[in-house]
mmCIF file of C-alpha atoms in Angstrom:
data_model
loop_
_atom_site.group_PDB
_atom_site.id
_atom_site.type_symbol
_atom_site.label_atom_id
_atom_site.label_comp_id
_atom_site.label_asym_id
_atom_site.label_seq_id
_atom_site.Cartn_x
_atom_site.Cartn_y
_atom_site.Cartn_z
ATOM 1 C CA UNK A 728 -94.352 -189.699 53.805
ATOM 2 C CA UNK A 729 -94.844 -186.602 52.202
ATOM 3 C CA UNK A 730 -98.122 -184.294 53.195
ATOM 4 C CA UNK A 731 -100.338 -182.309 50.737
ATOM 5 C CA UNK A 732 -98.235 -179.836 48.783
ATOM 6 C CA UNK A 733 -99.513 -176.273 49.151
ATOM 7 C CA UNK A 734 -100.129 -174.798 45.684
ATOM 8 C CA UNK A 735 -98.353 -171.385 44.670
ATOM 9 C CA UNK A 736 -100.040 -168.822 43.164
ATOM 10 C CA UNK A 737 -99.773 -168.052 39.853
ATOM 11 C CA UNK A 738 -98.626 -164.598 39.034
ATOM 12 C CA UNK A 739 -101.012 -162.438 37.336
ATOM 13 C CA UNK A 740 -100.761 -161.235 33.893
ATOM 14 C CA UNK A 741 -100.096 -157.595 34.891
ATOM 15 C CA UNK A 742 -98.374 -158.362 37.822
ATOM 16 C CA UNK A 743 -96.163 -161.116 36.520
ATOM 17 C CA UNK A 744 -92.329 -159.915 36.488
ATOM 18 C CA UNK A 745 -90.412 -158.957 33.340
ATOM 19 C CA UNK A 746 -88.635 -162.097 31.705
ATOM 20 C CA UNK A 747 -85.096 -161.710 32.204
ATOM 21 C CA UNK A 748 -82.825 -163.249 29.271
ATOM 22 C CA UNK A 749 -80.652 -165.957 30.532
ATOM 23 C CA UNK A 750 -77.057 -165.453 30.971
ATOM 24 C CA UNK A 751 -74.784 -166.252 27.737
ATOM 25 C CA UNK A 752 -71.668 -167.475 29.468
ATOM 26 C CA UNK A 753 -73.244 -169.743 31.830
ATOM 27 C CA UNK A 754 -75.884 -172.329 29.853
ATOM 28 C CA UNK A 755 -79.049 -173.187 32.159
ATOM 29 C CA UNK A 756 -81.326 -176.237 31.975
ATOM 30 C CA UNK A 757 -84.328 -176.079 30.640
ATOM 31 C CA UNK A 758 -85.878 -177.800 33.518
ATOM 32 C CA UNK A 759 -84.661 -176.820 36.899
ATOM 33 C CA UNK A 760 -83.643 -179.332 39.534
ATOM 34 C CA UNK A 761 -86.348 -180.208 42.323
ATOM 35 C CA UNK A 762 -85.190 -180.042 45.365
ATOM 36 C CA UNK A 763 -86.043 -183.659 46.508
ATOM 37 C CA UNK A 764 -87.031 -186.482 44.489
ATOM 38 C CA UNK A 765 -90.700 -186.218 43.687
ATOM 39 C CA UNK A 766 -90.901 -182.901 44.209
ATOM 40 C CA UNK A 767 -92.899 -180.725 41.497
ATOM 41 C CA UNK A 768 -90.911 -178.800 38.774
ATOM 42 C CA UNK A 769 -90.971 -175.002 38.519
ATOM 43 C CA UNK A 770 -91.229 -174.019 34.691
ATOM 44 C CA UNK A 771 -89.852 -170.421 34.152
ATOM 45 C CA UNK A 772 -92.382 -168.490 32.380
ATOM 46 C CA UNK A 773 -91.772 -167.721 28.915
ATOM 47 C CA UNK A 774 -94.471 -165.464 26.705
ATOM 48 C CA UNK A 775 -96.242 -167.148 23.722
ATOM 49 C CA UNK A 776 -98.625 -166.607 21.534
ATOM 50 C CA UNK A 777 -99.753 -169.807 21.525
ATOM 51 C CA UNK A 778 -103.536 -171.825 22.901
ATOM 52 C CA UNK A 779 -103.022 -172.477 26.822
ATOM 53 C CA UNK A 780 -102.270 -176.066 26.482
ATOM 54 C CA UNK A 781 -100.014 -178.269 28.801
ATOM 55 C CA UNK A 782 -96.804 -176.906 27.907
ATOM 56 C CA UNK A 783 -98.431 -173.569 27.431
ATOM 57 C CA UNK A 784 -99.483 -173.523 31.067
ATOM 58 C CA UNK A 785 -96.339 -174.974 32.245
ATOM 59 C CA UNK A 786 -95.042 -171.815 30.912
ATOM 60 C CA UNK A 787 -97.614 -169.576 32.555
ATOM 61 C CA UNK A 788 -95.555 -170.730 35.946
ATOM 62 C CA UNK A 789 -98.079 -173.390 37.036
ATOM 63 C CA UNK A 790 -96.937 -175.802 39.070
ATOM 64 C CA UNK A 791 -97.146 -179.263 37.362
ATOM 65 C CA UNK A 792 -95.420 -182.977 39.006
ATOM 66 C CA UNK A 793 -92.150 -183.647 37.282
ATOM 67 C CA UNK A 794 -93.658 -186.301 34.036
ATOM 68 C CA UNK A 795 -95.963 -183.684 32.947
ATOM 69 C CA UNK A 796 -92.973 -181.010 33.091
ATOM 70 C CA UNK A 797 -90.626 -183.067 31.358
ATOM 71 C CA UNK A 798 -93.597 -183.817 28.221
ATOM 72 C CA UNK A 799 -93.903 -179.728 28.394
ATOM 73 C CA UNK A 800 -90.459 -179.179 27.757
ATOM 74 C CA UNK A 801 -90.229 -181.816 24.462
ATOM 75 C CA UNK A 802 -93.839 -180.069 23.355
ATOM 76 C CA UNK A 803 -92.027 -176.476 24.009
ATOM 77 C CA UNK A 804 -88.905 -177.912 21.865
ATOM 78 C CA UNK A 805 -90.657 -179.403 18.884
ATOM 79 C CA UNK A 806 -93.125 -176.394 18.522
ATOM 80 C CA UNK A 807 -89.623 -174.095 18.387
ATOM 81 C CA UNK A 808 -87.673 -176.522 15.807
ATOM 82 C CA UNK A 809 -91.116 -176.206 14.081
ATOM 83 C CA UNK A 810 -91.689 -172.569 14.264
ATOM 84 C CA UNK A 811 -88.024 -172.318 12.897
ATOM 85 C CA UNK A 812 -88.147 -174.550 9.496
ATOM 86 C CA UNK A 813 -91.321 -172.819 8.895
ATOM 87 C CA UNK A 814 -89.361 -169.721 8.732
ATOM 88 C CA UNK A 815 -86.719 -170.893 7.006
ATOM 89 C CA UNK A 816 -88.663 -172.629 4.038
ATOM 90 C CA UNK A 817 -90.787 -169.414 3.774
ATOM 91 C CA UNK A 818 -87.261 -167.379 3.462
ATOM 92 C CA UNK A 819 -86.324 -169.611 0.507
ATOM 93 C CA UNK A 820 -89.600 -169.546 -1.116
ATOM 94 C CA UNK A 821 -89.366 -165.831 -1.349
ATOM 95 C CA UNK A 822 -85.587 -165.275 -2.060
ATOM 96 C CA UNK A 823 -85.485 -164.432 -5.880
ATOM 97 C CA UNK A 824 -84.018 -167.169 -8.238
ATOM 98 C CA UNK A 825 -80.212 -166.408 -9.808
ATOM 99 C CA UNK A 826 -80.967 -165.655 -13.052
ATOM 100 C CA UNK A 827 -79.507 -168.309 -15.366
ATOM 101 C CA UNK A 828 -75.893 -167.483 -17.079
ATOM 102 C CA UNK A 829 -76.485 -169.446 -19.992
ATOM 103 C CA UNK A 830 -75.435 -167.478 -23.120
ATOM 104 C CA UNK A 831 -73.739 -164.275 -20.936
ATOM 105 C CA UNK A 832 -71.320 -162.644 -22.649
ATOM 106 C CA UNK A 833 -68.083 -162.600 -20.996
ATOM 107 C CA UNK A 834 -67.341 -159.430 -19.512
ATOM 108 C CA UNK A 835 -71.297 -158.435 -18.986
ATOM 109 C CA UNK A 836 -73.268 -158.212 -15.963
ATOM 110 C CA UNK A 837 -76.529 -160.336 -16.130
ATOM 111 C CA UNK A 838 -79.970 -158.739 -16.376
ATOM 112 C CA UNK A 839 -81.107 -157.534 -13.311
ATOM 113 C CA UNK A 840 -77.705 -156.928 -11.856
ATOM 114 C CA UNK A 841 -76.672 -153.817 -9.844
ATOM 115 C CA UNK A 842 -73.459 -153.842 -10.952
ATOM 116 C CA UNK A 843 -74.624 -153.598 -15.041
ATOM 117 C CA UNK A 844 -74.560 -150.104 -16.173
ATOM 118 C CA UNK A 845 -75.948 -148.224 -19.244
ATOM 119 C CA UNK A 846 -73.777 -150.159 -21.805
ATOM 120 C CA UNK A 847 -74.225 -153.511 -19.705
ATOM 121 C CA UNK A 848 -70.986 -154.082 -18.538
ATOM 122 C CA UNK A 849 -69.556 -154.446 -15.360
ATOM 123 C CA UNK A 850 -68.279 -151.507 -13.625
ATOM 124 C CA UNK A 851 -64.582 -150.988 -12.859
ATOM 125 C CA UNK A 852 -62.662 -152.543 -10.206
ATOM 126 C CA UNK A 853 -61.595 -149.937 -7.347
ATOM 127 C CA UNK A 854 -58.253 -151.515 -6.663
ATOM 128 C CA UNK A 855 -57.404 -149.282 -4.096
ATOM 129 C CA UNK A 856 -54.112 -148.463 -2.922
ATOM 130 C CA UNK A 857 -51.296 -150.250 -1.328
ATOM 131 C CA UNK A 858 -49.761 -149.053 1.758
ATOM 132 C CA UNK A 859 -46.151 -149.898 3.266
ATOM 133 C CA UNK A 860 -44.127 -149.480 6.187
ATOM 134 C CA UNK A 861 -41.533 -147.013 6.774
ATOM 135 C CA UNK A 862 -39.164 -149.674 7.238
ATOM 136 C CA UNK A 863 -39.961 -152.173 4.326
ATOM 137 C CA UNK A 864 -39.730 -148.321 2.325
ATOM 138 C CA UNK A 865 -36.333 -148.261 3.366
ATOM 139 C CA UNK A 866 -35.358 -151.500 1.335
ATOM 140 C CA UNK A 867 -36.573 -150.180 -1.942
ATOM 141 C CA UNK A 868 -34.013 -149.133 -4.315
ATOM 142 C CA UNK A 869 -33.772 -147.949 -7.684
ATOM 143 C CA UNK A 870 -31.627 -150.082 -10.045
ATOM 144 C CA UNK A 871 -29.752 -148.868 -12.808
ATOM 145 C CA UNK A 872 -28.485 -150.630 -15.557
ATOM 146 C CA UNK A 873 -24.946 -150.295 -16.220
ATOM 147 C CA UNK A 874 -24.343 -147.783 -19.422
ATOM 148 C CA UNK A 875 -21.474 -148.023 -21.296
ATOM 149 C CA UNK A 876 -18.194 -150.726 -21.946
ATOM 150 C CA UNK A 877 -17.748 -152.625 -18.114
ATOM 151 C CA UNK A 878 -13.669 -152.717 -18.379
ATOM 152 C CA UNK A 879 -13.688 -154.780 -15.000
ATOM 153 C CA UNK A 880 -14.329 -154.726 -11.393
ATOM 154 C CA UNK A 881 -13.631 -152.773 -8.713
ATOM 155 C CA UNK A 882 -12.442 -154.500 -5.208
ATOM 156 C CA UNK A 883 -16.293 -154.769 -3.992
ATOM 157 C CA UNK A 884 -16.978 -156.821 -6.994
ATOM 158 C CA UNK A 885 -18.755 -154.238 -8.806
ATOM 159 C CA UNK A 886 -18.721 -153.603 -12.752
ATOM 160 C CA UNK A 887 -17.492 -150.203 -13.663
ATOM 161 C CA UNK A 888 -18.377 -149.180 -16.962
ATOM 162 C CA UNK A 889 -16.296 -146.204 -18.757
ATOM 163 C CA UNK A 890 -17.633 -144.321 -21.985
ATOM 164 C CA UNK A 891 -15.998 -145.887 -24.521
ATOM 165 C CA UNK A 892 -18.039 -144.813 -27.125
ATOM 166 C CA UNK A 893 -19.480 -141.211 -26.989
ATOM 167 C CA UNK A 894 -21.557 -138.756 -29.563
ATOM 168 C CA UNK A 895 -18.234 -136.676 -29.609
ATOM 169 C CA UNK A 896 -14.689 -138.193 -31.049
ATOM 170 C CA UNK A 897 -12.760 -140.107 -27.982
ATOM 171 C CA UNK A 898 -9.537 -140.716 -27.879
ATOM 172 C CA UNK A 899 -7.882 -143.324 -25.453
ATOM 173 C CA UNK A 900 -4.554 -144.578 -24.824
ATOM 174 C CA UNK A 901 -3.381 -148.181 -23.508
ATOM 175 C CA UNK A 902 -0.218 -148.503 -22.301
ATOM 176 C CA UNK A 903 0.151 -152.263 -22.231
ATOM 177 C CA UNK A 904 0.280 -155.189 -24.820
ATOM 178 C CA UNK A 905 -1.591 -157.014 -27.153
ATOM 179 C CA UNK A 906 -3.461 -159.387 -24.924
ATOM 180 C CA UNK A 907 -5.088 -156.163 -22.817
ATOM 181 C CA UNK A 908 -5.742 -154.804 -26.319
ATOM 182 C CA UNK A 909 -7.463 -157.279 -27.983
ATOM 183 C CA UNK A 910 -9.579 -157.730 -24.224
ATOM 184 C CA UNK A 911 -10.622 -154.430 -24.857
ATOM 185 C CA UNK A 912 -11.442 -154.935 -28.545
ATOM 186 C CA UNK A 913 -13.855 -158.241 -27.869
ATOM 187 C CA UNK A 914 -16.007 -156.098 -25.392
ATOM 188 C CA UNK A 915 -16.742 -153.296 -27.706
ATOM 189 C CA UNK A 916 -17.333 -156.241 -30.654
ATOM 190 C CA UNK A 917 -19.970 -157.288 -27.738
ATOM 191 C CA UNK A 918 -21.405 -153.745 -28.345
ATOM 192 C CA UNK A 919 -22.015 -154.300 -32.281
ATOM 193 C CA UNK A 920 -18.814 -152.053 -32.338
ATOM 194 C CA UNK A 921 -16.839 -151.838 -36.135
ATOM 195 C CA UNK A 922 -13.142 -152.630 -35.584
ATOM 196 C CA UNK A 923 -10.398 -151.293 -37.814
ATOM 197 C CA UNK A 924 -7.169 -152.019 -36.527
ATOM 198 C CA UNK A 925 -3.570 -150.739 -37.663
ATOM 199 C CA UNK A 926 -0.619 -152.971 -36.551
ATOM 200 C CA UNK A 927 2.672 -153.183 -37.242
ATOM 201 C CA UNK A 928 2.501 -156.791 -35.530
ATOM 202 C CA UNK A 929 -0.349 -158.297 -38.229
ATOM 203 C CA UNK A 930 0.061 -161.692 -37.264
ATOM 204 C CA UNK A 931 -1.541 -161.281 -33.552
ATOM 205 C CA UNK A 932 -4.742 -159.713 -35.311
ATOM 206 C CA UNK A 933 -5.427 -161.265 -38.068
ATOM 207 C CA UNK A 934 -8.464 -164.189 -37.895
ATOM 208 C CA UNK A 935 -9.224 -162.393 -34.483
ATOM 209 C CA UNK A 936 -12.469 -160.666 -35.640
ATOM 210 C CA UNK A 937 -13.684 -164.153 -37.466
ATOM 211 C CA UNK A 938 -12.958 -166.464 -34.266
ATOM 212 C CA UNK A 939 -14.930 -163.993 -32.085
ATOM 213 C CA UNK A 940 -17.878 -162.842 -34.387
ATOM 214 C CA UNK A 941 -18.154 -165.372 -36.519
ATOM 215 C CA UNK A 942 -17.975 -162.877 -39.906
ATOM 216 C CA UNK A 943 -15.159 -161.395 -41.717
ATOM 217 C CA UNK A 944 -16.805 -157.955 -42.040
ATOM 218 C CA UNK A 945 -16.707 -156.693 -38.157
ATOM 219 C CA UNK A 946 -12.783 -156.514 -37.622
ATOM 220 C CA UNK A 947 -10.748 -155.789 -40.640
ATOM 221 C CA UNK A 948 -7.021 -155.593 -40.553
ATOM 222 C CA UNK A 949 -4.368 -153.028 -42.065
ATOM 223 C CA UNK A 950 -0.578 -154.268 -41.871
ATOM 224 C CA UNK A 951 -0.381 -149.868 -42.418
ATOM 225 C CA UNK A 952 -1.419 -146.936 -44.066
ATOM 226 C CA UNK A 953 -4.997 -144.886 -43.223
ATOM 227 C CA UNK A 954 -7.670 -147.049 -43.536
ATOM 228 C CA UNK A 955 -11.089 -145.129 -43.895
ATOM 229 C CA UNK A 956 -13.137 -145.473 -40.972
ATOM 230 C CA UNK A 957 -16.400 -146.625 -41.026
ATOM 231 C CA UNK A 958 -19.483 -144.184 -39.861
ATOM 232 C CA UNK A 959 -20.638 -144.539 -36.113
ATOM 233 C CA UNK A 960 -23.874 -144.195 -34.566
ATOM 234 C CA UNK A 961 -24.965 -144.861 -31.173
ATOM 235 C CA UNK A 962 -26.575 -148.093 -32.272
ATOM 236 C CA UNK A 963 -22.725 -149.593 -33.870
ATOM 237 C CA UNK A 964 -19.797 -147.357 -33.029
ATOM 238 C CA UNK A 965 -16.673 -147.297 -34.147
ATOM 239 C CA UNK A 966 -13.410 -148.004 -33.176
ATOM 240 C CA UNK A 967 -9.931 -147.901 -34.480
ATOM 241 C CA UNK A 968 -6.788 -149.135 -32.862
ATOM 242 C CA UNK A 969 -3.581 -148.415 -33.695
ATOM 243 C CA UNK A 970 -1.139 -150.675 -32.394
ATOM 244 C CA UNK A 971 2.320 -149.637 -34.013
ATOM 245 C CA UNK A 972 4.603 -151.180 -31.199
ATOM 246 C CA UNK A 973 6.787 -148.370 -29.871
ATOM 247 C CA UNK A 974 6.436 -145.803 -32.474
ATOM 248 C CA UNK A 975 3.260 -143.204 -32.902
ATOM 249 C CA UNK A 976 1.081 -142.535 -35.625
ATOM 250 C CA UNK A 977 2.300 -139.795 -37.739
ATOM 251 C CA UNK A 978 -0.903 -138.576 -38.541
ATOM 252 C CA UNK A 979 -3.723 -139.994 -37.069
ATOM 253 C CA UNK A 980 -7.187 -139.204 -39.117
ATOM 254 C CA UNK A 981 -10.073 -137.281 -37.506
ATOM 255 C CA UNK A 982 -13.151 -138.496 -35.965
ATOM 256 C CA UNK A 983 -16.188 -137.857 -36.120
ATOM 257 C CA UNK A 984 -19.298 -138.879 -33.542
ATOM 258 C CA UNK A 985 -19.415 -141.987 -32.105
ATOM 259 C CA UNK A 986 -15.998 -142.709 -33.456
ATOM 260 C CA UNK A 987 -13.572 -143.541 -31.379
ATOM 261 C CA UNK A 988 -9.218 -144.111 -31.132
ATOM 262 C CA UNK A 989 -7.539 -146.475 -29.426
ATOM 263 C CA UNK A 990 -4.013 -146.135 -29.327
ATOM 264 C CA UNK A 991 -1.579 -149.075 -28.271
ATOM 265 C CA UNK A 992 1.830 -148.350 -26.638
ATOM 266 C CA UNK A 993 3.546 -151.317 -26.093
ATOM 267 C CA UNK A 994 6.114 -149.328 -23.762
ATOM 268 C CA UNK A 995 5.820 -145.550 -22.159
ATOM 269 C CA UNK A 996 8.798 -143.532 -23.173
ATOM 270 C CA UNK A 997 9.300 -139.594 -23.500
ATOM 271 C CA UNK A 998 7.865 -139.949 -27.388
ATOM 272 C CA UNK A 999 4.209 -141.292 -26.445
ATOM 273 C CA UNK A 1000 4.182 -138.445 -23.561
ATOM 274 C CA UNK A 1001 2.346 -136.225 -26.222
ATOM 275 C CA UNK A 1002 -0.579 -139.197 -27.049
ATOM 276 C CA UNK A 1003 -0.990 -139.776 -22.904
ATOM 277 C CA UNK A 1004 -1.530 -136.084 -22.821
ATOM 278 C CA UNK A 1005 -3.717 -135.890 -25.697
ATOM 279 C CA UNK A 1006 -6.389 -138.432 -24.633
ATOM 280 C CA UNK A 1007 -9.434 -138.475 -22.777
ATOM 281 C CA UNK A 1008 -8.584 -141.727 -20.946
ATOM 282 C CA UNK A 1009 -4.957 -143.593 -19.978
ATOM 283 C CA UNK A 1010 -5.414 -147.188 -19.170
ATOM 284 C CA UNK A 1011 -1.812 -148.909 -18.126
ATOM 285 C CA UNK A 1012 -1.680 -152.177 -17.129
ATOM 286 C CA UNK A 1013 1.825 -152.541 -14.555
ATOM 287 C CA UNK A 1014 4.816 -150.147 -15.117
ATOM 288 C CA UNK A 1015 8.308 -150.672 -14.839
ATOM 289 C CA UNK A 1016 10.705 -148.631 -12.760
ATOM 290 C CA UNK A 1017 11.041 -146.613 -16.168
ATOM 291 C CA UNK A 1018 7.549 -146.279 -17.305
ATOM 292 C CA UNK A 1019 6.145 -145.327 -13.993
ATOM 293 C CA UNK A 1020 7.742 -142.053 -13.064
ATOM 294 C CA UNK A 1021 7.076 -140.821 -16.412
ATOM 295 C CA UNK A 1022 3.529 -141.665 -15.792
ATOM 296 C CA UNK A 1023 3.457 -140.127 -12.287
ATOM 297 C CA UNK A 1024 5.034 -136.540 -13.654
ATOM 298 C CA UNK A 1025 2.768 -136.680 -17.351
ATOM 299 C CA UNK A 1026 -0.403 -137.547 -15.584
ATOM 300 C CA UNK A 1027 0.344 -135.488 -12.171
ATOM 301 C CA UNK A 1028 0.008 -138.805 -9.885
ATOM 302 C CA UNK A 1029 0.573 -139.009 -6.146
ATOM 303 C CA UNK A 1030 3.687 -140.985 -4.790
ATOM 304 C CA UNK A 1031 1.532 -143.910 -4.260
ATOM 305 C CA UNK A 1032 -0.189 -143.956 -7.046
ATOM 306 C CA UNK A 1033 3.489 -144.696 -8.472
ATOM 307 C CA UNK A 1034 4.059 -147.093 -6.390
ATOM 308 C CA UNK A 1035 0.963 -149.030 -7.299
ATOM 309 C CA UNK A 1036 1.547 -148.606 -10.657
ATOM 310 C CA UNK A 1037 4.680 -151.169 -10.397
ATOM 311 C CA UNK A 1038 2.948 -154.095 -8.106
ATOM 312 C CA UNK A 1039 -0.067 -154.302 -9.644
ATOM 313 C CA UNK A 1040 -1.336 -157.730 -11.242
ATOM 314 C CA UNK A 1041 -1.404 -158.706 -14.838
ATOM 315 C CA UNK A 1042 -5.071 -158.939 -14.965
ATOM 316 C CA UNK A 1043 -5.557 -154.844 -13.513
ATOM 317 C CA UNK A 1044 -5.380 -151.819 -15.008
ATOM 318 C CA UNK A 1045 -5.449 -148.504 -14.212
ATOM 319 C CA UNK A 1046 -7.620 -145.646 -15.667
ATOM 320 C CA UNK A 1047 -7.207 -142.314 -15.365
ATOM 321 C CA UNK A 1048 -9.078 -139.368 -16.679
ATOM 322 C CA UNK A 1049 -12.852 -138.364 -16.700
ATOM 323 C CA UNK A 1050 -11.734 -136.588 -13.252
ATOM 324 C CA UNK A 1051 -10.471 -139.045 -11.371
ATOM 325 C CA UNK A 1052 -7.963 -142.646 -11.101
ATOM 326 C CA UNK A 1053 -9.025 -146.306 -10.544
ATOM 327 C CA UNK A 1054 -7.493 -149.567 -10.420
ATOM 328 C CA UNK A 1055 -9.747 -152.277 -11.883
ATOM 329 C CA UNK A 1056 -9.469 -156.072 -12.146
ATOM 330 C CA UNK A 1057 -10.158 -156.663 -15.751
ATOM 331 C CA UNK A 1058 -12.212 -160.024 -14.638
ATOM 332 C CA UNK A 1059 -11.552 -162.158 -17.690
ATOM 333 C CA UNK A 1060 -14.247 -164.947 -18.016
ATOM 334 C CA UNK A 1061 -13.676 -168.484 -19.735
ATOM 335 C CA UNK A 1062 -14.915 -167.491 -23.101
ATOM 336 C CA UNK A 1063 -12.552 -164.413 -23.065
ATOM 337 C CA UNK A 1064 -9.608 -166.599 -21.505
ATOM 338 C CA UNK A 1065 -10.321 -168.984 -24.639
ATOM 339 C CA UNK A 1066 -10.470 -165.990 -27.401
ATOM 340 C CA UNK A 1067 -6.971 -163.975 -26.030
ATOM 341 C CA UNK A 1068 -5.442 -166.760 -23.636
ATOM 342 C CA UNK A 1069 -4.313 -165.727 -20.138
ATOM 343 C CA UNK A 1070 -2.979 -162.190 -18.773
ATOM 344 C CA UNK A 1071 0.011 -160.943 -20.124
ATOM 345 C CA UNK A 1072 1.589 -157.907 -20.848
#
């Protein structure tokens, strides 16, 4: 049995405290807990503009029994819900209408946008720029394509070009046979080289330059004699070999730019010293115990390059001259394997 409840006093207007916003972390009820069933509700007071009706009096901090409090907290939450799609519809009426793109011109702002200038198109892009960091800079390399005829591999795999063809005359010696020559001759064909080849051995040239290129016109063959030698520019070179077997051309003709002489010993001996001295470039696929002294003493070779000289494979050669020596594997593919047959010498 529960005696007359002593009202509180309401605050006054002026005197009532500061509302104090309600802690985000921790939601609070919008009703707080009586302390004992039946006991009267305590509304926190919340400023309005609105009529002092129930809810609005509830919210004034009078004390009202716990059905009336609970109908002035659903009044309190329609009239916000309310307040707020008021708001919202009056936002939409006033937001201005897209204009329509019907008819816009690719490329061109519609009227009315910021972005249109004086001719009516769209302003450029800022891209910006692009930033990196020092490590992924590190990765970035420059490629470069490889320049001139790749003659093989060196032992990290990588294709070595040498200048084959050059704007000045180039002469180059081979001391090997016919299958290293004719390797070298289908890789400058692959360069829209001009072949004119002098052989004493006419037989292992001739239908060469038809089975690789398809035409008569890019490899023509001379049994002897001095052939004329066709121009050269850097877009088709030329090239002539001279493959005579063990004896030297007596008088070789002069070249011009872009043109260039390959001479073919088929052995090394004290007579071709005078050619290995006079070229630009020596390849030699393996030496004999002959050949390879004579190449060590004409060419001013170390001991081991000597030694080399004699163990190396059939498919290597060795090039000397442009300031230096290296031993290449000539890295035959299938089509070449099928044009000049295996390694030989």
């Amino acid at each position: 049995m529960t005696g007359p409840q002593e009202e509180r006093p309401a605050y006054p207007a002026a005197a009532r405290p500061a509302p104090q916003p309600p802690a985000p972390a921790v939601p609070q009820p919008a009703v707080p807990y009586p302390a004992a069933p039946g006991a009267p509700y305590a509304v926190p007071a919340v400023p309005d503009s609105r009529p002092a009706t129930a809810p609005a009096a509830a919210e004034a901090g009078v004390t009202v029994s716990a059905p009336a409090a609970t109908q002035a907290a659903a009044a309190l939450a329609t009239a916000t819900v309310a307040r707020a799609t008021g708001r919202a519809a009056a936002a939409a009426t006033a937001a201005p209408q897209a204009p329509a793109t019907t008819g816009t011109v690719y490329g061109q702002a519609p009227p009315g946008d910021p972005r249109r200038g004086a001719a009516g198109r769209l302003a450029r892009l800022r891209i910006g720029s692009h930033t990196v960091s020092r490590a992924g800079l590190a990765r970035l390399k420059v490629s470069t394509a490889v320049a001139g005829l790749v003659l093989g591999v060196d032992r990290n795999r990588t294709p070595v070009p040498i200048r084959f063809f050059r704007p000045e005359p180039t002469r180059i010696a081979l001391v090997g046979g016919t299958w290293a020559a004719q390797l070298v001759v289908l890789r400058a064909l692959a360069l829209s080289a001009r072949v004119v080849v002098v052989t004493t051995d006419p037989a292992a040239w001739y239908g060469f330059g038809e089975r690789v290129t398809g035409h008569d016109d890019r490899l023509l063959v001379h049994p002897g004699g001095q052939p004329d030698l066709p121009p050269g520019n850097p877009q088709q070179p030329a090239l002539l070999v001279q493959d005579l077997g063990l004896t030297a051309a007596a008088a070789p003709p002069l070249l011009g730019g872009w043109q260039t002489r390959l001479t073919v010993l088929r052995r090394l001996d004290q007579s071709a010293v005078s050619t290995v001295q006079d070229s630009q470039l020596v390849l030699m696929q393996r030496l004999d115990g002959l050949e390879a002294p004579l190449a060590a003493s004409t060419l001013r070779l170390p001991a081991h390059s000597e030694q080399f000289l004699q163990v190396m494979a059939h498919d290597m050669v060795a090039v000397m001259g442009d300031g230096g020596s290296r031993y290449l594997w000539l890295a035959q593919t299938e089509i070449e394997r099928h044009f000049t047959g295996p390694p030989s010498r």
